[in-house]
Structure formats: structure tokens, C-alpha cells
Short mmCIF file of C-alpha atoms in Angstrom, two decimals:
data_model
loop_
_atom_site.label_atom_id
_atom_site.label_comp_id
_atom_site.label_asym_id
_atom_site.label_seq_id
_atom_site.Cartn_x
_atom_site.Cartn_y
_atom_site.Cartn_z
CA MET A 1232 -1.69 -21.65 -11.70
CA ARG A 1233 0.26 -21.14 -8.49
CA PHE A 1234 2.02 -17.81 -8.16
CA SER A 1235 5.60 -19.02 -7.90
CA VAL A 1236 8.67 -16.89 -7.34
CA ARG A 1237 12.26 -17.79 -8.01
CA SER A 1238 14.30 -17.17 -4.86
CA ARG A 1239 16.55 -14.24 -5.86
CA GLY A 1240 18.49 -14.74 -2.66
CA GLY A 1241 15.39 -15.69 -0.71
CA ALA A 1242 14.40 -12.06 -0.45
CA VAL A 1243 11.04 -11.91 -2.17
CA ALA A 1244 8.45 -14.36 -0.87
CA VAL A 1245 4.82 -14.69 -1.81
CA LEU A 1246 2.54 -14.65 1.22
CA GLY A 1247 -0.66 -15.58 -0.55
CA ALA A 1248 -1.63 -18.83 -2.23
CA THR A 1249 -3.17 -19.73 -5.57
CA VAL A 1250 -3.83 -16.94 -8.06
CA ALA A 1251 -5.23 -17.33 -11.54
CA LEU A 1252 -3.20 -15.23 -13.95
CA MET A 1253 -4.53 -14.84 -17.46
CA ALA A 1254 -2.40 -14.00 -20.46
CA ALA A 1255 -4.29 -11.85 -22.92
CA GLY A 1256 -3.45 -9.74 -25.94
CA CYS A 1257 -2.68 -6.05 -25.58
CA ALA A 1258 -5.89 -4.12 -25.04
CA GLY A 1259 -6.53 -0.96 -27.01
CA GLY A 1260 -5.01 2.44 -26.31
CA GLY A 1261 -1.38 3.36 -26.86
CA SER A 1262 1.40 1.57 -28.66
CA GLU A 1263 2.07 -2.16 -28.56
CA SER A 1264 4.29 -3.15 -25.66
CA SER A 1265 7.18 -5.56 -25.95
CA GLY A 1266 4.85 -8.55 -26.43
CA GLY A 1267 6.79 -11.81 -26.75
CA ASP A 1268 10.10 -10.03 -26.40
CA ALA A 1269 11.82 -9.27 -23.11
CA PHE A 1270 9.94 -7.58 -20.29
CA LYS A 1271 10.69 -3.84 -20.41
CA VAL A 1272 10.81 -1.76 -17.23
CA GLY A 1273 10.53 2.04 -17.41
CA VAL A 1274 11.87 4.58 -14.93
CA ILE A 1275 10.79 8.23 -15.00
CA THR A 1276 11.97 10.87 -12.54
CA SER A 1277 13.63 14.25 -12.25
CA VAL A 1278 17.41 14.57 -12.01
CA GLY A 1279 19.26 17.87 -11.75
CA SER A 1280 16.34 20.10 -10.72
CA SER A 1281 16.61 22.28 -7.63
CA LEU A 1282 12.99 21.41 -6.83
CA THR A 1283 13.15 17.63 -7.36
CA ASN A 1284 16.42 15.76 -7.82
CA TYR A 1285 16.32 11.95 -7.62
CA PRO A 1286 19.39 10.24 -9.13
CA ASP A 1287 18.77 7.42 -6.65
CA VAL A 1288 15.59 6.36 -8.50
CA GLU A 1289 17.42 5.30 -11.64
CA ALA A 1290 20.23 3.75 -9.56
CA GLY A 1291 17.85 1.69 -7.42
CA ALA A 1292 15.71 0.38 -10.26
CA ARG A 1293 18.73 -0.39 -12.43
CA ALA A 1294 20.38 -2.31 -9.57
CA ALA A 1295 17.28 -4.49 -9.21
CA VAL A 1296 17.15 -5.16 -12.96
CA ASP A 1297 20.86 -5.98 -13.04
CA ALA A 1298 20.47 -8.43 -10.15
CA VAL A 1299 17.56 -10.24 -11.79
CA ASN A 1300 19.32 -10.35 -15.16
CA LYS A 1301 22.41 -11.86 -13.54
CA ALA A 1302 20.14 -14.51 -12.05
CA GLY A 1303 18.69 -15.41 -15.45
CA GLY A 1304 16.18 -12.67 -16.16
CA VAL A 1305 12.40 -13.02 -16.20
CA ASN A 1306 11.12 -16.27 -17.70
CA GLY A 1307 14.56 -16.88 -19.17
CA LYS A 1308 14.80 -13.52 -20.93
CA PRO A 1309 16.83 -10.48 -19.90
CA VAL A 1310 14.82 -7.53 -18.60
CA GLU A 1311 15.18 -4.37 -20.67
CA PHE A 1312 15.56 -0.96 -19.03
CA PHE A 1313 14.26 2.47 -20.06
CA PHE A 1314 15.00 5.77 -18.30
CA CYS A 1315 13.74 9.30 -18.92
CA ASN A 1316 14.66 12.45 -16.98
CA THR A 1317 11.78 14.93 -16.53
CA ARG A 1318 14.26 17.58 -15.33
CA GLY A 1319 11.50 18.82 -13.02
CA GLU A 1320 9.65 20.38 -15.98
CA VAL A 1321 6.00 19.75 -16.78
CA ASN A 1322 6.43 19.54 -20.56
CA GLN A 1323 9.32 17.12 -20.21
CA ALA A 1324 7.33 15.01 -17.74
CA VAL A 1325 4.60 14.61 -20.37
CA ALA A 1326 7.23 13.91 -23.03
CA CYS A 1327 8.75 11.16 -20.86
CA ALA A 1328 5.33 9.53 -20.47
CA ARG A 1329 4.87 9.58 -24.24
CA GLN A 1330 8.35 8.18 -24.79
CA ALA A 1331 7.64 5.31 -22.41
CA ASP A 1332 4.68 4.47 -24.63
CA THR A 1333 6.58 4.63 -27.91
CA GLU A 1334 9.54 2.70 -26.45
CA GLY A 1335 7.26 -0.23 -25.62
CA VAL A 1336 7.59 -0.11 -21.84
CA ASP A 1337 5.52 -2.86 -20.16
CA ALA A 1338 5.52 -1.35 -16.66
CA ILE A 1339 6.81 1.85 -15.07
CA VAL A 1340 8.42 1.53 -11.63
CA GLY A 1341 9.35 3.85 -8.77
CA ARG A 1342 8.28 7.03 -10.53
CA VAL A 1343 8.70 10.40 -8.82
CA ASP A 1344 6.90 13.13 -10.77
CA ILE A 1345 5.44 16.28 -9.21
CA TYR A 1346 3.55 16.79 -12.49
CA ASN A 1347 1.70 13.49 -12.34
CA ALA A 1348 -1.62 15.26 -12.88
CA GLN A 1349 -0.36 16.12 -16.38
CA SER A 1350 1.72 13.03 -17.19
CA MET A 1351 -0.44 10.24 -15.77
CA PRO A 1352 -3.28 10.73 -18.31
CA VAL A 1353 -0.73 9.89 -21.03
CA ILE A 1354 0.28 6.74 -19.15
CA GLU A 1355 -3.39 5.84 -18.64
CA LYS A 1356 -4.13 6.24 -22.34
CA ALA A 1357 -1.17 3.99 -23.16
CA GLU A 1358 -2.49 1.53 -20.52
CA ILE A 1359 0.89 1.10 -18.84
CA PRO A 1360 0.79 -0.12 -15.22
CA ASP A 1361 2.59 2.33 -12.92
CA ILE A 1362 4.08 0.41 -9.99
CA GLY A 1363 5.42 2.16 -6.90
CA LEU A 1364 4.70 5.81 -7.67
CA VAL A 1365 5.99 8.15 -4.94
CA SER A 1366 2.86 10.26 -4.71
CA THR A 1367 2.98 13.97 -4.03
CA GLY A 1368 -0.79 14.07 -3.67
CA SER A 1369 -2.39 14.57 -7.08
CA GLU A 1370 -5.90 13.11 -7.08
CA ILE A 1371 -5.04 10.85 -10.01
CA ASP A 1372 -2.36 9.20 -7.83
CA TYR A 1373 -4.98 7.47 -5.72
CA THR A 1374 -7.84 7.12 -8.21
CA SER A 1375 -6.26 5.82 -11.43
CA PRO A 1376 -6.72 2.05 -11.98
CA PHE A 1377 -3.24 2.03 -13.52
CA GLU A 1378 -1.59 3.18 -10.27
CA PHE A 1379 -0.21 0.42 -8.01
CA PRO A 1380 1.68 2.23 -5.20
CA LEU A 1381 3.52 0.54 -2.35
CA HIS A 1382 2.52 3.35 0.07
CA GLY A 1383 1.26 6.93 0.14
CA GLY A 1384 4.58 8.49 -0.90
CA THR A 1385 5.48 11.99 0.21
CA TYR A 1386 1.78 12.62 0.74
CA GLY A 1387 1.75 9.80 3.28
CA ALA A 1388 4.89 11.17 4.92
CA TYR A 1389 3.27 14.59 5.34
CA ALA A 1390 0.15 12.96 6.81
CA THR A 1391 2.44 11.13 9.28
CA LEU A 1392 4.09 14.27 10.61
CA PRO A 1393 1.18 15.52 12.78
CA TYR A 1394 1.37 12.15 14.57
CA ALA A 1395 5.13 12.70 14.97
CA ALA A 1396 4.50 16.18 16.38
CA LYS A 1397 2.00 14.85 18.93
CA ALA A 1398 4.29 11.97 19.95
CA ASP A 1399 7.07 14.54 20.36
CA GLY A 1400 4.96 16.43 22.90
CA ALA A 1401 3.67 19.26 20.71
CA SER A 1402 0.11 20.53 21.18
CA SER A 1403 0.14 23.02 18.29
CA TYR A 1404 1.12 22.56 14.67
CA VAL A 1405 1.54 24.51 11.44
CA PHE A 1406 2.35 23.57 7.84
CA ALA A 1407 4.61 25.85 5.76
CA THR A 1408 4.55 25.01 2.07
CA ILE A 1409 5.65 26.13 -1.33
CA ASP A 1410 2.72 28.01 -2.88
CA LEU A 1411 1.80 25.49 -5.55
CA PRO A 1412 -1.47 23.52 -5.79
CA ILE A 1413 0.23 20.26 -4.84
CA GLY A 1414 1.85 21.85 -1.79
CA ILE A 1415 -1.41 23.40 -0.64
CA ARG A 1416 -3.15 20.04 -1.04
CA GLN A 1417 -0.48 18.32 1.07
CA ALA A 1418 -0.79 21.06 3.69
CA GLU A 1419 -4.58 20.83 3.81
CA THR A 1420 -4.53 17.06 4.32
CA ALA A 1421 -1.80 17.15 6.99
CA SER A 1422 -3.63 19.98 8.76
CA GLU A 1423 -6.87 17.98 8.74
CA VAL A 1424 -5.03 14.98 10.17
CA GLY A 1425 -3.58 17.23 12.86
CA ARG A 1426 -6.99 18.56 13.86
CA ASN A 1427 -8.44 15.05 13.87
CA ILE A 1428 -5.83 13.83 16.35
CA GLY A 1429 -6.30 16.80 18.68
CA LEU A 1430 -3.61 19.30 17.68
CA ASP A 1431 -4.20 23.05 17.63
CA VAL A 1432 -3.55 23.61 13.92
CA LYS A 1433 -2.56 27.10 12.78
CA PRO A 1434 -3.30 28.60 9.33
CA ILE A 1435 -1.12 27.34 6.47
CA ILE A 1436 1.95 29.46 5.70
CA LYS A 1437 2.55 29.86 1.96
CA ILE A 1438 6.03 30.41 0.51
CA PRO A 1439 6.38 31.70 -3.09
CA ALA A 1440 7.51 29.07 -5.59
CA GLN A 1441 10.06 31.40 -7.17
CA GLY A 1442 12.26 34.32 -6.25
CA VAL A 1443 12.79 33.58 -2.56
CA THR A 1444 16.38 34.17 -1.46
CA ASP A 1445 15.69 34.85 2.23
CA TYR A 1446 13.51 32.41 4.17
CA ALA A 1447 13.72 34.37 7.44
CA PRO A 1448 10.34 36.11 6.95
CA TYR A 1449 8.61 32.75 6.58
CA ALA A 1450 10.44 31.27 9.56
CA GLN A 1451 9.28 34.37 11.47
CA GLN A 1452 5.69 33.63 10.46
CA VAL A 1453 6.08 30.18 12.00
CA LYS A 1454 7.49 31.75 15.15
CA ASP A 1455 4.66 34.29 15.32
CA SER A 1456 2.06 31.51 14.92
CA GLY A 1457 3.16 30.03 18.23
CA ALA A 1458 3.17 26.50 16.79
CA GLU A 1459 5.37 24.04 18.63
CA SER A 1460 5.93 21.91 15.53
CA VAL A 1461 6.13 22.90 11.85
CA THR A 1462 6.15 20.78 8.73
CA VAL A 1463 8.04 22.33 5.83
CA ALA A 1464 7.29 21.41 2.22
CA LEU A 1465 10.03 22.81 -0.01
CA GLY A 1466 12.58 21.44 -2.44
CA PRO A 1467 15.89 20.21 -0.96
CA ALA A 1468 17.74 23.52 -1.39
CA GLY A 1469 14.86 25.59 -0.05
CA PHE A 1470 14.41 23.27 2.92
CA GLN A 1471 18.06 23.61 3.92
CA ALA A 1472 17.84 27.40 3.61
CA PHE A 1473 14.68 27.46 5.70
CA VAL A 1474 16.30 25.46 8.53
CA LYS A 1475 19.29 27.82 8.60
CA ALA A 1476 17.01 30.86 8.60
CA ALA A 1477 14.91 29.38 11.40
CA ASP A 1478 18.03 28.87 13.51
CA ALA A 1479 19.16 32.44 12.82
CA ILE A 1480 15.91 33.91 14.20
CA GLY A 1481 15.81 31.56 17.18
CA LEU A 1482 12.79 29.51 16.12
CA GLN A 1483 12.20 26.82 18.75
CA ALA A 1484 9.47 24.87 16.96
CA ARG A 1485 10.46 21.35 15.93
CA ILE A 1486 10.97 21.31 12.15
CA THR A 1487 9.66 18.26 10.34
CA GLY A 1488 9.57 17.09 6.74
CA THR A 1489 9.49 14.15 4.37
CA ALA A 1490 12.61 12.00 4.15
CA PHE A 1491 12.07 11.78 0.39
CA THR A 1492 13.05 15.47 0.20
CA PHE A 1493 15.26 15.91 3.25
CA GLY A 1494 17.62 12.96 3.54
CA GLN A 1495 21.21 12.26 4.43
CA SER A 1496 22.79 14.50 1.79
CA GLU A 1497 20.60 17.44 2.86
CA ALA A 1498 21.38 16.74 6.52
CA ALA A 1499 25.09 16.90 5.72
CA GLY A 1500 24.49 20.35 4.24
CA ILE A 1501 23.24 21.83 7.52
CA GLY A 1502 25.35 19.84 9.99
CA GLU A 1503 24.12 19.53 13.58
CA LEU A 1504 20.95 21.53 12.85
CA ALA A 1505 19.59 18.34 11.29
CA ASN A 1506 19.78 16.61 14.67
CA ARG A 1507 16.84 18.76 15.84
CA MET A 1508 14.58 17.60 13.01
CA LEU A 1509 12.06 14.82 12.45
CA VAL A 1510 11.38 13.25 9.07
CA ALA A 1511 8.91 10.57 7.97
CA ALA A 1512 9.18 7.74 5.44
CA PRO A 1513 7.50 4.39 4.67
CA PHE A 1514 10.66 2.37 5.40
CA PRO A 1515 13.37 2.19 8.08
CA SER A 1516 16.44 4.37 7.59
CA THR A 1517 18.43 3.57 4.47
CA ASP A 1518 21.52 3.91 6.70
CA ASP A 1519 20.45 1.00 8.90
CA LYS A 1520 22.19 -2.00 7.34
CA ALA A 1521 21.26 -4.09 10.37
CA VAL A 1522 17.86 -4.37 8.66
CA PRO A 1523 18.27 -7.26 6.17
CA GLY A 1524 16.25 -5.57 3.41
CA ILE A 1525 18.28 -2.37 3.69
CA ALA A 1526 21.50 -4.39 3.58
CA LYS A 1527 20.26 -6.18 0.44
CA TYR A 1528 19.48 -2.83 -1.19
CA HIS A 1529 23.04 -1.63 -0.66
CA GLU A 1530 24.44 -5.00 -1.75
CA GLU A 1531 22.67 -4.83 -5.11
CA LEU A 1532 23.64 -1.18 -5.59
CA ASP A 1533 27.27 -2.13 -4.93
CA ALA A 1534 27.04 -5.02 -7.40
CA ALA A 1535 25.62 -2.67 -10.04
CA GLY A 1536 28.47 -0.19 -9.55
CA ALA A 1537 26.26 2.57 -8.13
CA GLU A 1538 28.03 5.46 -6.45
CA ASP A 1539 28.30 5.00 -2.70
CA SER A 1540 26.95 8.40 -1.71
CA PRO A 1541 23.83 9.62 0.14
CA ALA A 1542 22.43 11.13 -3.06
CA THR A 1543 22.24 7.72 -4.77
CA ARG A 1544 21.11 5.67 -1.75
CA ARG A 1545 18.01 7.45 -0.50
CA TYR A 1546 14.36 6.56 0.02
CA ALA A 1547 13.17 7.21 -3.52
CA GLY A 1548 15.89 4.87 -4.76
CA LEU A 1549 14.93 2.23 -2.20
CA ASN A 1550 11.31 2.54 -3.31
CA ALA A 1551 12.32 2.18 -6.98
CA TRP A 1552 14.42 -0.88 -6.15
CA LEU A 1553 11.50 -2.53 -4.35
CA SER A 1554 9.07 -1.52 -7.11
CA ALA A 1555 11.28 -2.99 -9.81
CA HIS A 1556 11.58 -6.28 -7.91
CA ALA A 1557 7.81 -6.33 -7.42
CA ALA A 1558 7.21 -5.72 -11.13
CA MET A 1559 9.64 -8.43 -12.19
CA THR A 1560 8.12 -10.90 -9.73
CA VAL A 1561 4.67 -10.26 -11.17
CA ALA A 1562 5.99 -10.51 -14.76
CA GLU A 1563 7.64 -13.83 -13.95
CA SER A 1564 4.30 -15.26 -12.85
CA ILE A 1565 2.64 -14.72 -16.24
CA ASP A 1566 2.13 -17.68 -18.55
CA GLY A 1567 2.68 -16.48 -22.11
CA ASP A 1568 3.61 -13.03 -23.34
CA VAL A 1569 4.30 -10.26 -20.84
CA THR A 1570 2.50 -7.18 -22.11
CA ARG A 1571 0.96 -4.14 -20.53
CA ALA A 1572 -2.41 -5.87 -20.52
CA THR A 1573 -1.16 -9.12 -18.97
CA MET A 1574 0.84 -7.16 -16.40
CA LYS A 1575 -2.21 -5.16 -15.31
CA ASN A 1576 -4.31 -8.32 -15.20
CA ALA A 1577 -1.66 -10.10 -13.12
CA LEU A 1578 -1.37 -7.17 -10.73
CA GLU A 1579 -5.12 -7.15 -10.19
CA LYS A 1580 -5.07 -10.84 -9.25
CA ALA A 1581 -1.70 -11.11 -7.49
CA ALA A 1582 -1.27 -12.56 -4.03
CA PRO A 1583 0.41 -10.28 -1.46
CA MET A 1584 4.20 -10.17 -1.75
CA ASP A 1585 6.68 -9.58 1.03
CA LEU A 1586 9.36 -7.30 -0.44
CA TYR A 1587 12.53 -8.00 1.52
CA GLY A 1588 10.72 -7.48 4.82
CA LEU A 1589 10.35 -3.77 4.05
CA SER A 1590 6.93 -3.65 2.41
CA THR A 1591 4.00 -5.91 1.64
CA PHE A 1592 2.88 -5.32 -1.93
CA ASP A 1593 -0.79 -6.24 -2.30
CA PRO A 1594 -1.93 -4.68 -5.59
CA ALA A 1595 -5.06 -6.82 -5.86
CA SER A 1596 -6.49 -5.22 -2.71
CA LEU A 1597 -6.34 -1.66 -4.04
CA ALA A 1598 -9.45 -1.87 -6.19
CA GLY A 1599 -11.51 -2.92 -3.17
CA GLN A 1600 -10.65 0.06 -0.96
CA GLN A 1601 -13.28 2.76 -0.57
CA GLY A 1602 -13.39 6.48 0.19
CA ALA A 1603 -10.74 9.12 -0.28
CA PHE A 1604 -7.19 7.95 -1.04
CA ALA A 1605 -8.62 4.58 -2.06
CA ARG A 1606 -5.53 3.34 -3.93
CA PHE A 1607 -3.10 4.31 -1.19
CA PRO A 1608 -2.28 1.12 0.74
CA LYS A 1609 -2.61 1.13 4.51
CA ALA A 1610 1.17 1.20 4.77
CA GLU A 1611 3.24 1.75 7.90
CA PHE A 1612 5.33 4.94 8.16
CA HIS A 1613 8.42 5.50 10.30
CA VAL A 1614 9.66 8.65 12.04
CA MET A 1615 13.40 9.37 11.92
CA THR A 1616 15.86 11.99 13.05
CA PHE A 1617 19.59 12.50 12.43
CA THR A 1618 22.92 12.07 14.05
CA SER A 1619 24.15 14.21 11.22
CA PRO A 1620 24.41 13.08 8.54
CA THR A 1621 23.31 9.57 9.53
CA MET A 1622 19.55 9.01 9.65
CA VAL A 1623 18.39 7.15 12.75
CA ASP A 1624 15.08 6.00 14.21
CA ALA A 1625 13.50 8.72 16.36
CA GLY A 1626 12.17 6.22 18.89
CA GLN A 1627 8.52 6.93 18.10
CA PRO A 1628 5.86 4.32 17.33
CA THR A 1629 5.31 3.69 13.64
CA VAL A 1630 2.10 5.09 12.15
CA ALA A 1631 0.09 2.19 10.77
CA ASP A 1632 -1.96 4.25 8.29
CA PRO A 1633 -1.35 8.03 8.14
CA PHE A 1634 -4.64 8.52 6.27
CA ALA A 1635 -6.77 6.63 8.81
CA THR A 1636 -8.64 9.74 10.03
CA VAL A 1637 -9.25 11.20 6.56
CA ARG A 1638 -10.04 8.18 4.37
CA GLY A 1639 -13.77 8.67 4.84
CA HIS A 1640 -13.66 12.17 3.36
CA ALA A 1641 -14.09 13.00 -0.33
#
């Protein structure tokens, strides 16, 4: 059959041609999904945690579902919506994965979970496709056959920042991270990228995960390292405190970070200090409504009644919105029942999809990639700065594949 897509405002177009999509019964493992009933989309993220707080994820995915339901749903049936808040806690993250199984979710979209190493095995066992995960770098993120990301997530953003440092004129670089395994892994990869592109990379600076009230000693370590550019991997509150502490001690190094963590609401919290920063993300600024896809994102959020605030209109929410549209487009292509099994099969055979001009979703290509980070697409990343609190393009070239120099490594 031909992979056909209903217009939905002309925003989602299929770039590929004929794709054979097979409808099969639910394969073993986990609970039965919604079967012949409506397609059920699941959203899992953390809201209200000082370490990870993403109210925009639910808002973005829900806006996409609302828009499709208003246009007639998927295959004539309304799409159902499931949400679970991990609260930034490992046990709750696992509980949310289990609940997605018992609730009959057919596909999870736009997930942001720093405990994916613990929660993804539950999703794998239930055989639920996970579309558009914002990876923080767990190995399972880029090895699981049930992961279908749009890009490399925060991990990809961190791998972009050495390129941003070099384009900014820096010759030396250091990574300061929260002292957790996932942070160290991000730091090691970004540092390797930095060395591979010719930067003088200093030893990683580790910041305790708990109990830090004064970030000045860690900003001083950056200053003492002599690095001209520093990437900081902390939660939103810690990042803001670090920037203020760095200013207080006169740190001149350019501070960089991921736009998933440090966005418009965080920039507003530190005022003009944000204008000296660089942040990386896989899409243009969510403030730039001159970009048609960004304008469409805000339009659907408005139509869904989402709060018009930076906290609900950030990158993780944009990613969830795109992921939900991608999932519903794939579901709509299936002849017969939409189940977890038929969704995974369809994803593995799907033609590339242009998602509102912001991302090309090509899930079928992921299985064919080799080497480290095999299931991370070769997605383009952008470098931004601020005219506080507005996020603007930094005027640097985009990075076509942040992992290009490290994909051959195990």
C-alpha cells in the first residue's frame, strides 16, 4: 500500500514512496494494547522536580492530539491520551512505564526521563514503541530496537557544544557536570568530540548532585582550568545559580548548555547574563514564529488552551508535539488494527516524513546504522543565544551530526 497522509494543514508530508505496512496481532510480552479500539498515545516526563521539570512535554503532545482529533482522529477514531509524571524519581519513572503498559498505550511519544536506563527495560518488555525520546545519554537510548528518536536529545546538544565553542573562537574547553553517571557520560562524550575537533580539553569538573548551595567554588575551578569555553550540565535551578556565581567571581569563559535545560524561562531568571551564553538544540528557536513549523506549534498550543508562557513552550514540548504528530501519521497508515506490534512494524518500514519543516523522521533507517550511537539519527543541531529572555540564533553554522567524530567508537 502507499503510505498516505491526510493533510492536517499541509504540515506533514511524506518524502518517500511506496511502503508495505503489515497489520499483525500483538506479539508476546506485556499487556494487550488498544487493539481495534482508538490509537492510544502515552506521554511520560517529569513535572515539578528541581532537576527535571517539563510541563511543556504534556502540553505539546496534547496539543497535537487535540488538533488531530478535531480533524477527525486517526482512521476515523479519536486518539486517546495518557500522561504520567515521573516527578524526577527513579521509582516513579519505572511505575509510569508499568502504567503505560497496563493502560494499553500503543506508542509513547516525546518522553524525557533521566532514569531511562531503569524505565526503558519495562517499556521493552511491554513492546511499546518509544517515539521521540529526548535522550540524556543512557546506552539503552541508542541501542534498544523500541527507541525511535528524532535526534540525539540533550546528549546531542552536549556533543554540539564543542563545535559551538570552536566556532566562537575558543581553543580550550572544559565540561562541568553534576556528579551522576549520566552527567559523566555526557561529559566524556562531549570532551572526546572536543579533542577530535582540535580543542584543548581540560579535565572534567564534577559538581555534587546534592547539598550544593554555593556554586562559586566550581565556577572557580573552571576559571583555574584556563578554559575559554565551559559546558555546564546541571538542572535548571543549579544552572542559573552557576551562571550567577560565575559572574560574581569574574569568570570570562563562555558558558554553554543544552536548550532543553536552559531555555527562555531560565534566561528570564538571570536577565542580561543570559546574553553571554550559547545553547544548543535540534530545532530553531521556539521564539522564532517566522519559521512556519514553529508558528504551527504555537498555533496548536493556542487552540488547545495551553498557557502562553516560556515554561510550556520550550524545546521538549516542541519535540513532543512533533513526536505525537509522527506517531499519529504512522498509525494512520496502518491497514487494520493499530497495536504496539503493528506500530513497531510500520515504523520499521516507514518512508521518511518531513515534520513541519523542522525534522525529517526516518525511523526505518535506524536499524541500518552501525557503530556507537547507532539509533541516534544524523540530525542537525542549532546554536542559539539570548536577547534575554528571547532565544535567538547565534549566527553559527548548524552542526549536521554532532556525533560524527565518535560514531565509530564503542
